[in-house]
CSV table of C-alpha atoms in Angstrom, one decimal:
chain,number,residue,atom,x,y,z
A,1,MET,CA,115.1,83.6,112.4
A,2,SER,CA,114.1,82.5,109.0
A,3,ILE,CA,111.3,84.5,107.3
A,4,TYR,CA,109.3,81.4,107.1
A,5,GLN,CA,109.0,81.1,110.9
A,6,THR,CA,107.5,84.6,111.4
A,7,LYS,CA,104.1,84.4,112.9
A,8,GLY,CA,101.1,86.6,112.3
A,9,ARG,CA,97.4,86.6,113.0
A,10,ILE,CA,94.8,86.4,110.2
A,11,PHE,CA,91.0,85.9,110.0
A,12,ASN,CA,90.4,84.8,106.4
A,13,ILE,CA,91.9,83.7,103.2
A,14,GLN,CA,89.9,84.3,100.0
A,15,ARG,CA,90.9,82.5,96.8
A,16,PHE,CA,89.9,83.2,93.2
A,17,SER,CA,89.3,86.9,93.8
A,18,ILE,CA,89.2,89.3,90.9
A,19,HIS,CA,89.5,92.4,93.1
A,20,ASP,CA,92.3,94.2,95.0
A,21,GLY,CA,94.8,93.9,92.2
A,22,PRO,CA,95.2,92.5,88.7
A,23,GLY,CA,94.2,89.0,87.6
A,24,ILE,CA,93.0,86.1,89.8
A,25,ARG,CA,94.3,86.6,93.3
A,26,THR,CA,94.4,85.1,96.8
A,27,ILE,CA,93.7,87.6,99.5
A,28,VAL,CA,95.0,87.2,103.1
A,29,PHE,CA,93.1,89.2,105.6
A,30,PHE,CA,95.1,90.4,108.7
A,31,LYS,CA,93.6,90.9,112.1
A,32,GLY,CA,94.1,94.3,113.8
A,33,CYS,CA,93.6,97.8,112.6
A,34,TYR,CA,94.6,101.3,113.7
A,35,MET,CA,91.3,102.9,112.6
A,36,ARG,CA,87.6,102.4,113.2
A,37,CYS,CA,85.9,103.4,110.0
A,38,ALA,CA,82.2,103.8,110.4
A,39,TRP,CA,81.4,101.8,107.2
A,40,CYS,CA,84.0,99.0,107.7
A,41,CYS,CA,82.7,95.8,106.1
A,42,ASN,CA,85.1,93.7,108.2
A,43,PRO,CA,84.5,94.7,111.8
A,44,GLU,CA,85.9,91.5,112.9
A,45,SER,CA,89.3,92.7,111.5
A,46,GLN,CA,89.6,95.7,113.8
A,47,GLU,CA,90.5,94.0,117.1
A,48,TYR,CA,93.8,92.1,117.1
A,49,LYS,CA,92.5,89.8,119.7
A,50,ILE,CA,90.8,86.5,118.7
A,51,GLN,CA,87.0,87.0,118.9
A,52,THR,CA,83.8,85.1,118.7
A,53,LEU,CA,81.3,86.1,116.0
A,54,VAL,CA,77.7,84.9,115.9
A,55,GLU,CA,76.7,84.2,112.4
A,56,ASN,CA,73.3,82.6,111.5
A,57,GLY,CA,72.8,81.8,115.2
A,58,LYS,CA,76.1,79.9,115.4
A,59,GLU,CA,79.3,81.0,117.2
A,60,LYS,CA,82.4,81.3,115.0
A,61,THR,CA,86.0,81.9,116.1
A,62,VAL,CA,87.6,84.8,114.2
A,63,GLY,CA,91.3,84.9,114.1
A,64,LYS,CA,94.1,82.3,114.0
A,65,ASP,CA,97.9,82.5,114.3
A,66,VAL,CA,99.9,81.1,111.4
A,67,THR,CA,103.5,81.2,110.2
A,68,VAL,CA,104.6,82.2,106.7
A,69,GLU,CA,105.7,78.6,106.2
A,70,GLU,CA,102.2,77.4,107.1
A,71,LEU,CA,100.5,79.9,104.7
A,72,MET,CA,102.7,79.3,101.6
A,73,PRO,CA,101.2,76.0,100.4
A,74,GLU,CA,97.7,77.5,100.2
A,75,LEU,CA,99.0,80.6,98.5
A,76,LEU,CA,100.9,78.6,95.9
A,77,ALA,CA,98.0,76.2,95.3
A,78,ASP,CA,96.6,78.5,92.6
A,79,LEU,CA,99.9,79.4,90.9
A,80,PRO,CA,98.7,78.3,87.4
A,81,PHE,CA,95.7,80.7,87.7
A,82,TYR,CA,98.0,83.6,88.7
A,83,ARG,CA,100.3,83.0,85.8
A,84,ARG,CA,97.5,82.7,83.3
A,85,SER,CA,95.7,85.9,84.5
A,86,GLY,CA,98.6,88.1,85.7
A,87,GLY,CA,97.4,87.6,89.2
A,88,GLY,CA,99.0,87.0,92.6
A,89,ILE,CA,98.7,87.6,96.3
A,90,THR,CA,97.1,90.6,98.1
A,91,LEU,CA,97.4,91.3,101.8
A,92,SER,CA,94.4,93.1,103.2
A,93,GLY,CA,92.8,93.6,106.7
A,94,GLY,CA,92.3,95.1,109.0
A,95,GLU,CA,95.5,97.1,108.4
A,96,VAL,CA,98.5,95.2,107.1
A,97,LEU,CA,100.9,97.6,108.7
A,98,ALA,CA,99.7,96.7,112.2
A,99,GLN,CA,101.6,93.5,111.6
A,100,HIS,CA,104.3,94.9,109.4
A,101,GLU,CA,107.0,92.2,110.2
A,102,PHE,CA,104.7,89.4,109.3
A,103,ALA,CA,103.7,91.2,106.2
A,104,ARG,CA,107.2,92.0,105.2
A,105,ASP,CA,108.3,88.3,105.5
A,106,LEU,CA,105.1,87.0,103.8
A,107,LEU,CA,105.7,89.3,100.9
A,108,HIS,CA,109.4,88.4,100.8
A,109,ALA,CA,108.5,84.6,100.6
A,110,CYS,CA,105.9,85.4,97.9
A,111,LYS,CA,108.5,87.2,95.8
A,112,GLU,CA,110.9,84.3,96.2
A,113,GLU,CA,108.3,82.2,94.5
A,114,GLY,CA,108.0,84.8,91.7
A,115,LEU,CA,104.5,85.9,92.7
A,116,HIS,CA,103.0,89.3,92.0
A,117,THR,CA,102.4,91.0,95.4
A,118,ALA,CA,100.0,93.8,96.5
A,119,ILE,CA,98.7,95.2,99.7
A,120,GLU,CA,95.4,97.1,100.5
A,121,SER,CA,96.3,99.6,103.2
A,122,THR,CA,95.6,103.2,104.5
A,123,GLY,CA,99.3,103.8,105.1
A,124,ASN,CA,98.4,105.1,108.6
A,125,ALA,CA,101.7,104.0,110.3
A,126,GLU,CA,105.3,105.1,110.7
A,127,PHE,CA,107.0,105.3,107.3
A,128,PRO,CA,109.9,103.0,108.3
A,129,LYS,CA,107.3,100.2,108.6
A,130,ILE,CA,106.2,100.9,105.1
A,131,GLN,CA,109.8,101.1,103.8
A,132,GLU,CA,110.5,97.5,105.0
A,133,LEU,CA,107.7,96.2,102.7
A,134,LEU,CA,108.5,98.2,99.6
A,135,PRO,CA,111.4,95.9,98.3
A,136,TYR,CA,108.9,93.0,98.1
A,137,LEU,CA,105.9,94.9,96.9
A,138,ASP,CA,104.6,95.3,93.3
A,139,LEU,CA,101.4,97.2,94.0
A,140,TYR,CA,100.2,99.5,96.8
A,141,LEU,CA,96.5,100.0,96.9
A,142,MET,CA,96.2,103.0,99.1
A,143,ASP,CA,93.0,104.4,100.6
A,144,ILE,CA,92.6,108.2,100.6
A,145,LYS,CA,89.3,108.7,102.2
A,146,HIS,CA,89.1,112.4,102.7
A,147,MET,CA,91.3,115.6,102.5
A,148,ASP,CA,89.7,117.2,105.6
A,149,SER,CA,91.5,116.0,108.6
A,150,ALA,CA,88.8,116.7,111.1
A,151,LYS,CA,86.1,114.9,109.1
A,152,HIS,CA,88.5,112.1,108.5
A,153,LYS,CA,88.9,111.7,112.3
A,154,GLU,CA,85.2,112.0,112.9
A,155,TYR,CA,84.3,109.0,110.6
A,156,THR,CA,87.5,106.8,111.1
A,157,GLY,CA,88.8,107.6,114.5
A,158,ALA,CA,92.2,109.0,113.1
A,159,ASP,CA,93.2,112.1,111.3
A,160,ASN,CA,94.8,112.0,107.8
A,161,VAL,CA,98.1,113.7,108.4
A,162,THR,CA,100.3,110.7,108.5
A,163,ILE,CA,98.3,109.1,105.6
A,164,LEU,CA,98.8,111.9,103.2
A,165,GLU,CA,102.4,112.3,104.0
A,166,ASN,CA,103.1,108.6,103.5
A,167,ALA,CA,101.3,108.7,100.2
A,168,LYS,CA,103.8,111.4,99.0
A,169,ARG,CA,106.7,109.3,100.3
A,170,ILE,CA,105.6,106.0,98.8
A,171,ALA,CA,105.1,107.8,95.4
A,172,LYS,CA,108.5,109.6,95.6
A,173,SER,CA,110.3,106.3,96.4
A,174,GLY,CA,109.3,104.9,93.0
A,175,GLN,CA,109.7,101.4,94.5
A,176,THR,CA,106.2,100.2,93.8
A,177,GLU,CA,103.1,101.0,91.7
A,178,LEU,CA,100.7,103.1,93.7
A,179,ILE,CA,97.0,103.3,93.0
A,180,ILE,CA,94.7,105.6,95.0
A,181,ARG,CA,91.3,104.3,96.1
A,182,THR,CA,88.5,106.1,97.7
A,183,PRO,CA,85.5,104.4,99.4
A,184,VAL,CA,82.5,106.6,98.5
A,185,VAL,CA,80.3,106.9,101.5
A,186,PRO,CA,77.2,109.2,101.6
A,187,THR,CA,77.3,111.9,104.2
A,188,PHE,CA,81.1,111.5,104.5
A,189,ASN,CA,82.7,112.2,101.1
A,190,ASP,CA,80.1,111.9,98.3
A,191,THR,CA,80.1,115.4,97.1
A,192,ALA,CA,81.8,116.7,94.0
A,193,GLU,CA,84.0,119.0,96.0
A,194,GLU,CA,85.2,116.1,98.2
A,195,ILE,CA,86.0,113.8,95.4
A,196,ARG,CA,87.6,116.4,93.3
A,197,ALA,CA,89.9,117.4,96.2
A,198,ILE,CA,91.1,113.8,96.6
A,199,ALA,CA,91.6,113.3,92.9
A,200,LYS,CA,93.5,116.6,92.7
A,201,PHE,CA,95.8,115.3,95.5
A,202,ALA,CA,96.2,112.0,93.8
A,203,LYS,CA,97.3,113.8,90.6
A,204,THR,CA,100.2,115.4,92.5
A,205,LEU,CA,101.7,112.1,93.6
A,206,ASP,CA,104.7,111.0,91.4
A,207,GLY,CA,103.9,108.1,89.1
A,208,VAL,CA,100.2,107.7,90.2
A,209,LYS,CA,98.1,107.1,87.2
A,210,GLU,CA,94.9,105.6,88.6
A,211,HIS,CA,92.2,106.6,91.0
A,212,HIS,CA,89.4,104.0,91.9
A,213,LEU,CA,86.1,105.0,93.5
A,214,LEU,CA,84.6,102.1,95.7
A,215,PRO,CA,80.9,102.5,96.4
A,216,TYR,CA,79.8,102.1,99.9
A,217,HIS,CA,77.7,98.9,100.6
A,218,ARG,CA,76.2,97.2,103.6
A,219,LEU,CA,77.6,93.7,103.2
A,220,GLY,CA,79.2,93.7,106.6
A,221,GLN,CA,76.3,95.1,108.6
A,222,ASP,CA,75.1,91.8,110.1
A,223,LYS,CA,78.6,91.2,111.5
A,224,TYR,CA,78.2,94.1,113.9
A,225,ALA,CA,75.2,92.5,115.6
A,226,GLY,CA,77.2,89.2,115.6
A,227,LEU,CA,79.9,91.1,117.6
A,228,ASP,CA,77.3,92.8,119.8
A,229,ARG,CA,78.2,96.2,118.3
A,230,ASN,CA,76.2,99.0,116.9
A,231,TYR,CA,76.3,99.8,113.2
A,232,SER,CA,76.2,103.6,113.1
A,233,LEU,CA,75.5,103.9,109.3
A,234,LYS,CA,72.4,101.8,109.3
A,235,ASN,CA,70.2,104.7,107.9
A,236,ILE,CA,72.7,105.4,105.1
A,237,GLU,CA,71.7,104.2,101.6
A,238,PRO,CA,74.5,103.1,99.2
A,239,PRO,CA,75.2,105.6,96.4
A,240,THR,CA,73.1,105.1,93.2
A,241,GLN,CA,74.8,104.1,89.9
A,242,GLU,CA,73.9,107.5,88.6
A,243,ARG,CA,75.6,109.2,91.5
A,244,MET,CA,78.7,107.1,91.1
A,245,LYS,CA,79.0,107.8,87.5
A,246,TYR,CA,78.7,111.5,88.2
A,247,LEU,CA,81.4,111.3,90.8
A,248,LEU,CA,83.6,109.4,88.4
A,249,SER,CA,83.3,112.1,85.9
A,250,VAL,CA,84.4,114.6,88.6
A,251,ALA,CA,87.4,112.5,89.5
A,252,GLU,CA,88.3,112.2,85.7
A,253,GLU,CA,88.8,116.0,85.7
A,254,SER,CA,92.2,115.3,87.3
A,255,GLY,CA,93.4,113.6,84.1
A,256,LEU,CA,93.9,110.3,86.0
A,257,LYS,CA,92.5,106.9,84.8
A,258,CYS,CA,89.5,106.5,87.0
A,259,GLN,CA,87.1,103.7,87.5
A,260,ILE,CA,84.3,102.5,89.8
A,261,GLY,CA,85.4,99.5,91.8
A,262,GLY,CA,88.7,97.9,91.8
């Protein structure tokens, strides 16, 4: 079967993004995730099934099935902006690896068009699935949320053993640029000790030069009500700018290039 006939399930396409990779980018959001992070701003991404989300009192269908061929015209529409800015395509979610065959073939098609490719992923999957993507991938934005496996599982529903091992394997492969990102969530990982431990681990990864700290926000909170779900962090305040600057200075002790956001 042609790579262009591979089908996947997405829930959004965001054009003209300046996040999740260099330059101006188009982000394709995949449906389905292996984890259930308490702070997830896209709760509609977690279930693979097509859902109904109530937004502003109106019902909205979340999720649609598309082929690579059907997606490509929209991804290529902003080609002049990609080329001018050094941008490209980023696959996000959800978890991209939950639909790794669709991700592989979509990335392959993008590379055939000369596009810069990136994925935003936790890496929480069997390594052979990741290996299939690497030949078509320029940048892997990988979340390392916590070094303590028990606390990781408490807040995300999964331990971090596979994630940390895959980070080492991706880095060792040398096939793609790897940037480590950490969502900074109060009560979960916003202490100096926790951020320092993640940065120290990131420093050990072959070729890794950057560590990005992403401050927790509540932008997806209303979606939980729209899905008839409870938002467990409703009493948690986002970190202050001063706190983020302090944690940034802690991360910088590792010698990596660190920044807030990304």
